mmCIF file of C-alpha atoms in Angstrom:
data_model
loop_
_atom_site.group_PDB
_atom_site.id
_atom_site.type_symbol
_atom_site.label_atom_id
_atom_site.label_comp_id
_atom_site.label_asym_id
_atom_site.label_seq_id
_atom_site.Cartn_x
_atom_site.Cartn_y
_atom_site.Cartn_z
ATOM 1 C CA UNK N 1 179.849 -120.154 126.459
ATOM 2 C CA UNK N 2 177.805 -117.197 127.657
ATOM 3 C CA UNK N 3 176.178 -117.690 131.051
ATOM 4 C CA UNK N 4 172.397 -117.726 131.156
ATOM 5 C CA UNK N 5 170.924 -114.707 132.976
ATOM 6 C CA UNK N 6 169.343 -115.730 136.268
ATOM 7 C CA UNK N 7 165.723 -114.741 136.887
ATOM 8 C CA UNK N 8 164.068 -115.100 140.278
ATOM 9 C CA UNK N 9 160.259 -115.278 140.090
ATOM 10 C CA UNK N 10 158.539 -114.575 143.408
ATOM 11 C CA UNK N 11 154.903 -115.585 142.878
ATOM 12 C CA UNK N 12 152.588 -117.626 145.111
ATOM 13 C CA UNK N 13 150.151 -118.658 142.352
ATOM 14 C CA UNK N 14 151.670 -121.885 141.064
ATOM 15 C CA UNK N 15 150.104 -121.728 137.591
ATOM 16 C CA UNK N 16 151.426 -118.231 136.976
ATOM 17 C CA UNK N 17 154.872 -119.063 138.339
ATOM 18 C CA UNK N 18 155.124 -122.195 136.194
ATOM 19 C CA UNK N 19 153.951 -120.336 133.080
ATOM 20 C CA UNK N 20 156.573 -117.641 133.584
ATOM 21 C CA UNK N 21 159.286 -120.203 134.224
ATOM 22 C CA UNK N 22 158.452 -122.183 131.090
ATOM 23 C CA UNK N 23 158.459 -119.169 128.772
ATOM 24 C CA UNK N 24 161.616 -117.680 130.269
ATOM 25 C CA UNK N 25 163.470 -120.972 130.072
ATOM 26 C CA UNK N 26 162.540 -121.260 126.390
ATOM 27 C CA UNK N 27 164.273 -117.910 125.933
ATOM 28 C CA UNK N 28 167.469 -119.234 127.549
ATOM 29 C CA UNK N 29 167.024 -117.785 131.012
ATOM 30 C CA UNK N 30 167.810 -119.696 134.177
ATOM 31 C CA UNK N 31 164.742 -119.444 136.413
ATOM 32 C CA UNK N 32 164.230 -120.044 140.132
ATOM 33 C CA UNK N 33 160.848 -119.831 141.864
ATOM 34 C CA UNK N 34 159.818 -118.630 145.316
ATOM 35 C CA UNK N 35 156.195 -118.940 146.451
ATOM 36 C CA UNK N 36 156.448 -116.724 149.553
ATOM 37 C CA UNK N 37 157.877 -113.337 150.422
ATOM 38 C CA UNK N 38 159.045 -114.390 153.863
ATOM 39 C CA UNK N 39 162.627 -115.238 152.909
ATOM 40 C CA UNK N 40 162.809 -113.439 149.577
ATOM 41 C CA UNK N 41 165.118 -110.624 150.682
ATOM 42 C CA UNK N 42 167.492 -113.063 152.369
ATOM 43 C CA UNK N 43 167.572 -115.175 149.202
ATOM 44 C CA UNK N 44 168.293 -112.167 146.969
ATOM 45 C CA UNK N 45 171.064 -110.995 149.267
ATOM 46 C CA UNK N 46 172.645 -114.470 149.459
ATOM 47 C CA UNK N 47 172.221 -115.450 145.789
ATOM 48 C CA UNK N 48 171.572 -112.270 143.787
ATOM 49 C CA UNK N 49 169.861 -112.951 140.439
ATOM 50 C CA UNK N 50 170.175 -110.786 137.348
ATOM 51 C CA UNK N 51 166.497 -109.792 137.580
ATOM 52 C CA UNK N 52 163.522 -110.321 139.892
ATOM 53 C CA UNK N 53 159.894 -110.716 138.840
ATOM 54 C CA UNK N 54 157.967 -109.841 141.981
ATOM 55 C CA UNK N 55 154.287 -110.302 142.738
ATOM 56 C CA UNK N 56 152.868 -107.621 145.029
ATOM 57 C CA UNK N 57 150.427 -109.849 146.917
ATOM 58 C CA UNK N 58 152.519 -112.493 148.652
ATOM 59 C CA UNK N 59 152.190 -114.523 151.845
ATOM 60 C CA UNK N 60 154.765 -113.816 154.528
ATOM 61 C CA UNK N 61 155.901 -110.417 153.234
ATOM 62 C CA UNK N 62 154.286 -108.295 150.527
ATOM 63 C CA UNK N 63 156.022 -107.266 147.322
ATOM 64 C CA UNK N 64 156.206 -103.550 148.114
ATOM 65 C CA UNK N 65 158.076 -104.282 151.343
ATOM 66 C CA UNK N 66 160.435 -106.640 149.537
ATOM 67 C CA UNK N 67 161.104 -104.037 146.844
ATOM 68 C CA UNK N 68 161.903 -101.374 149.424
ATOM 69 C CA UNK N 69 164.206 -103.656 151.410
ATOM 70 C CA UNK N 70 166.076 -104.867 148.314
ATOM 71 C CA UNK N 71 166.616 -101.310 147.121
ATOM 72 C CA UNK N 72 168.421 -100.588 150.402
ATOM 73 C CA UNK N 73 171.332 -102.770 149.262
ATOM 74 C CA UNK N 74 170.942 -103.593 145.554
ATOM 75 C CA UNK N 75 170.134 -101.967 142.206
ATOM 76 C CA UNK N 76 169.252 -105.222 140.461
ATOM 77 C CA UNK N 77 166.294 -104.906 138.058
ATOM 78 C CA UNK N 78 162.853 -105.567 139.543
ATOM 79 C CA UNK N 79 159.643 -106.120 137.553
ATOM 80 C CA UNK N 80 156.495 -106.096 139.646
ATOM 81 C CA UNK N 81 153.390 -108.187 138.904
ATOM 82 C CA UNK N 82 150.083 -106.555 139.725
ATOM 83 C CA UNK N 83 146.422 -106.553 138.770
ATOM 84 C CA UNK N 84 145.322 -103.915 136.254
ATOM 85 C CA UNK N 85 143.080 -102.233 138.800
ATOM 86 C CA UNK N 86 145.909 -101.623 141.270
ATOM 87 C CA UNK N 87 147.257 -98.383 139.767
ATOM 88 C CA UNK N 88 148.203 -97.003 143.169
ATOM 89 C CA UNK N 89 150.251 -100.104 143.960
ATOM 90 C CA UNK N 90 151.981 -99.868 140.587
ATOM 91 C CA UNK N 91 152.976 -96.273 141.185
ATOM 92 C CA UNK N 92 154.066 -96.945 144.766
ATOM 93 C CA UNK N 93 156.154 -99.867 143.534
ATOM 94 C CA UNK N 94 157.884 -97.659 140.967
ATOM 95 C CA UNK N 95 158.513 -94.993 143.578
ATOM 96 C CA UNK N 96 160.165 -97.664 145.729
ATOM 97 C CA UNK N 97 162.531 -98.471 142.888
ATOM 98 C CA UNK N 98 160.881 -101.078 140.659
ATOM 99 C CA UNK N 99 161.981 -100.800 137.030
ATOM 100 C CA UNK N 100 158.775 -101.848 135.318
ATOM 101 C CA UNK N 101 155.429 -103.471 135.985
ATOM 102 C CA UNK N 102 153.466 -106.265 134.368
ATOM 103 C CA UNK N 103 149.687 -106.301 134.636
ATOM 104 C CA UNK N 104 147.693 -109.465 135.253
ATOM 105 C CA UNK N 105 146.412 -111.063 133.133
ATOM 106 C CA UNK N 106 149.483 -110.819 130.914
ATOM 107 C CA UNK N 107 150.929 -112.233 127.730
ATOM 108 C CA UNK N 108 153.925 -114.465 128.537
ATOM 109 C CA UNK N 109 155.625 -113.223 125.367
ATOM 110 C CA UNK N 110 155.252 -109.647 126.573
ATOM 111 C CA UNK N 111 156.865 -110.608 129.881
ATOM 112 C CA UNK N 112 159.841 -112.100 128.038
ATOM 113 C CA UNK N 113 160.112 -108.924 125.934
ATOM 114 C CA UNK N 114 160.044 -106.767 129.083
ATOM 115 C CA UNK N 115 162.708 -108.917 130.739
ATOM 116 C CA UNK N 116 164.964 -108.620 127.692
ATOM 117 C CA UNK N 117 164.480 -104.859 127.536
ATOM 118 C CA UNK N 118 165.215 -104.291 131.221
ATOM 119 C CA UNK N 119 168.295 -106.544 131.195
ATOM 120 C CA UNK N 120 169.579 -104.807 128.078
ATOM 121 C CA UNK N 121 169.328 -101.450 129.815
ATOM 122 C CA UNK N 122 170.948 -102.807 132.967
ATOM 123 C CA UNK N 123 174.075 -104.056 131.213
ATOM 124 C CA UNK N 124 177.009 -101.711 130.603
ATOM 125 C CA UNK N 125 176.986 -100.256 127.116
ATOM 126 C CA UNK N 126 180.019 -100.498 124.858
ATOM 127 C CA UNK N 127 180.611 -96.766 125.091
ATOM 128 C CA UNK N 128 183.158 -94.594 126.847
ATOM 129 C CA UNK N 129 181.175 -91.384 126.886
ATOM 130 C CA UNK N 130 180.962 -89.219 129.962
ATOM 131 C CA UNK N 131 178.464 -86.427 130.493
ATOM 132 C CA UNK N 132 179.335 -83.697 132.978
ATOM 133 C CA UNK N 133 176.910 -81.087 134.272
ATOM 134 C CA UNK N 134 178.254 -79.094 137.194
ATOM 135 C CA UNK N 135 178.622 -81.465 140.132
ATOM 136 C CA UNK N 136 176.953 -84.278 138.182
ATOM 137 C CA UNK N 137 178.981 -86.870 136.273
ATOM 138 C CA UNK N 138 177.321 -89.622 134.236
ATOM 139 C CA UNK N 139 179.542 -92.410 132.873
ATOM 140 C CA UNK N 140 177.833 -94.326 130.080
ATOM 141 C CA UNK N 141 180.156 -97.354 129.956
ATOM 142 C CA UNK N 142 179.949 -98.100 133.677
ATOM 143 C CA UNK N 143 176.385 -96.770 134.038
ATOM 144 C CA UNK N 144 177.525 -94.818 137.060
ATOM 145 C CA UNK N 145 176.341 -91.406 138.185
ATOM 146 C CA UNK N 146 178.130 -89.365 140.823
ATOM 147 C CA UNK N 147 177.292 -86.083 142.514
ATOM 148 C CA UNK N 148 180.279 -84.362 144.121
ATOM 149 C CA UNK N 149 182.019 -87.729 143.975
ATOM 150 C CA UNK N 150 179.204 -89.586 145.755
ATOM 151 C CA UNK N 151 177.682 -92.470 143.792
ATOM 152 C CA UNK N 152 173.954 -92.338 143.080
ATOM 153 C CA UNK N 153 172.280 -95.728 143.181
ATOM 154 C CA UNK N 154 169.950 -95.487 140.192
ATOM 155 C CA UNK N 155 167.803 -98.241 138.734
ATOM 156 C CA UNK N 156 168.283 -98.985 134.997
ATOM 157 C CA UNK N 157 165.223 -96.910 134.067
ATOM 158 C CA UNK N 158 166.337 -93.993 136.228
ATOM 159 C CA UNK N 159 169.816 -94.066 134.704
ATOM 160 C CA UNK N 160 168.475 -94.102 131.155
ATOM 161 C CA UNK N 161 166.038 -91.282 131.843
ATOM 162 C CA UNK N 162 168.777 -89.130 133.337
ATOM 163 C CA UNK N 163 171.089 -89.962 130.445
ATOM 164 C CA UNK N 164 168.502 -88.859 127.872
ATOM 165 C CA UNK N 165 167.824 -85.620 129.737
ATOM 166 C CA UNK N 166 171.505 -84.807 130.387
ATOM 167 C CA UNK N 167 172.415 -85.532 126.763
ATOM 168 C CA UNK N 168 170.012 -82.796 125.659
ATOM 169 C CA UNK N 169 170.215 -80.020 128.286
ATOM 170 C CA UNK N 170 167.324 -77.543 128.302
ATOM 171 C CA UNK N 171 165.386 -79.549 125.729
ATOM 172 C CA UNK N 172 161.815 -80.202 126.838
ATOM 173 C CA UNK N 173 160.765 -83.837 126.465
ATOM 174 C CA UNK N 174 157.160 -84.932 126.480
ATOM 175 C CA UNK N 175 156.431 -87.999 128.573
ATOM 176 C CA UNK N 176 155.686 -89.999 125.429
ATOM 177 C CA UNK N 177 159.132 -89.054 124.059
ATOM 178 C CA UNK N 178 160.821 -90.329 127.208
ATOM 179 C CA UNK N 179 158.829 -93.566 127.154
ATOM 180 C CA UNK N 180 159.859 -94.239 123.554
ATOM 181 C CA UNK N 181 163.520 -93.388 124.134
ATOM 182 C CA UNK N 182 163.929 -95.265 127.414
ATOM 183 C CA UNK N 183 161.459 -98.155 127.269
ATOM 184 C CA UNK N 184 161.378 -98.719 123.548
ATOM 185 C CA UNK N 185 157.630 -99.319 123.704
ATOM 186 C CA UNK N 186 154.467 -97.619 124.858
ATOM 187 C CA UNK N 187 151.290 -98.759 126.515
ATOM 188 C CA UNK N 188 148.302 -97.188 128.179
ATOM 189 C CA UNK N 189 149.001 -95.468 131.474
ATOM 190 C CA UNK N 190 152.796 -95.606 131.330
ATOM 191 C CA UNK N 191 153.217 -91.834 131.325
ATOM 192 C CA UNK N 192 152.343 -91.887 135.019
ATOM 193 C CA UNK N 193 155.335 -94.091 135.734
ATOM 194 C CA UNK N 194 157.674 -91.574 134.112
ATOM 195 C CA UNK N 195 156.577 -89.142 136.825
ATOM 196 C CA UNK N 196 157.488 -91.709 139.486
ATOM 197 C CA UNK N 197 160.941 -92.292 138.016
ATOM 198 C CA UNK N 198 161.606 -88.544 137.758
ATOM 199 C CA UNK N 199 160.542 -88.127 141.377
ATOM 200 C CA UNK N 200 163.042 -90.798 142.436
ATOM 201 C CA UNK N 201 165.884 -89.229 140.440
ATOM 202 C CA UNK N 202 165.178 -85.812 141.941
ATOM 203 C CA UNK N 203 165.182 -87.271 145.442
ATOM 204 C CA UNK N 204 168.514 -89.018 144.947
ATOM 205 C CA UNK N 205 170.206 -85.981 143.418
ATOM 206 C CA UNK N 206 168.601 -83.713 146.004
ATOM 207 C CA UNK N 207 170.257 -85.642 148.809
ATOM 208 C CA UNK N 208 173.570 -84.166 147.592
ATOM 209 C CA UNK N 209 172.337 -80.938 145.961
ATOM 210 C CA UNK N 210 169.501 -79.900 148.283
ATOM 211 C CA UNK N 211 169.104 -76.386 146.904
ATOM 212 C CA UNK N 212 169.145 -77.274 143.209
ATOM 213 C CA UNK N 213 166.407 -78.743 140.995
ATOM 214 C CA UNK N 214 168.152 -79.981 137.857
ATOM 215 C CA UNK N 215 165.101 -81.683 136.323
ATOM 216 C CA UNK N 216 162.408 -79.110 135.767
ATOM 217 C CA UNK N 217 158.739 -79.754 135.186
ATOM 218 C CA UNK N 218 157.422 -77.829 132.200
ATOM 219 C CA UNK N 219 153.753 -77.886 133.036
ATOM 220 C CA UNK N 220 151.472 -79.287 130.382
ATOM 221 C CA UNK N 221 154.447 -80.542 128.378
ATOM 222 C CA UNK N 222 156.992 -82.692 130.209
ATOM 223 C CA UNK N 223 160.495 -82.427 131.637
ATOM 224 C CA UNK N 224 163.810 -80.719 130.891
ATOM 225 C CA UNK N 225 167.296 -80.973 132.392
ATOM 226 C CA UNK N 226 169.222 -77.879 133.424
ATOM 227 C CA UNK N 227 172.835 -78.091 134.633
ATOM 228 C CA UNK N 228 173.165 -77.076 138.299
ATOM 229 C CA UNK N 229 174.794 -73.776 137.395
ATOM 230 C CA UNK N 230 172.041 -72.784 134.931
ATOM 231 C CA UNK N 231 169.098 -70.609 135.863
ATOM 232 C CA UNK N 232 165.597 -71.466 134.673
ATOM 233 C CA UNK N 233 163.331 -68.464 135.099
ATOM 234 C CA UNK N 234 159.611 -69.103 135.005
ATOM 235 C CA UNK N 235 159.771 -72.789 135.843
ATOM 236 C CA UNK N 236 159.556 -74.658 139.118
#
C-alpha cells in the first residue's frame, strides 16, 4: 500500500488550518497542524514532511524566517500562505526558496491542486536523461544538478525551470511560456515569481561559476539559457 504524503500546515488561524486539513485529508494526504512558528523549524528537522504549507504571519517566528532557516538544510517543497495585498512578502518568500504561494482568501480545491502539482514536480521522474552544458550536469531521474561536481540545492520549481531552459539552449522563453511549462497553470501576477526563481538559480550557479551568466535576460521578452562556453553578444 502506497504511503500517504505527509503535509505540515503551519497556520495560527484555527478555521483556516482546519479547513486545509479537512480538504487535504479527503485527498488522501496525512496532515499535521502547527499553530505557531516558534518550534516549526525544529519540528521539520526532526520529522520532515513531504510538503509544508506555511503562513507568513505567525506568532513566535514569522514564515519568512522559517522558510529561510529550512532552506539552509532542506529542499522540501514549501507553499506560503499570504494575503493578496502582500506582493512584496510573496516575492521575498519565493526569493528565500518557497516553491509557490497561495493567496488568502483561497479556494480549498485550488490549494489541493497546488499541493498535487508541487509534489508531482518534487518526485523523481521515471526518466534516465542527463543534460550536460559545460560544467553543468542535470540528471532528470534523480532531479540533481551539479556544477563542477558540486551539488546545487534547487527547489522543485527551480529544477524544472532550469531543465526547461537547458533542454532548449539559446531559445528565448517568455515568462508565460515558462509558467505554463513548469507550473501547468497560470494566474494573475505569477510572471513576477518567475523572475524570483531565475534570480535564485543564477545565485546558486554563480556560487560555483562566478564569471559566467548562463541564464540571460532578453529584455522585453523573457529568458534564454546559454551553455557556459557559449558567447551571447548583445545581451546581459
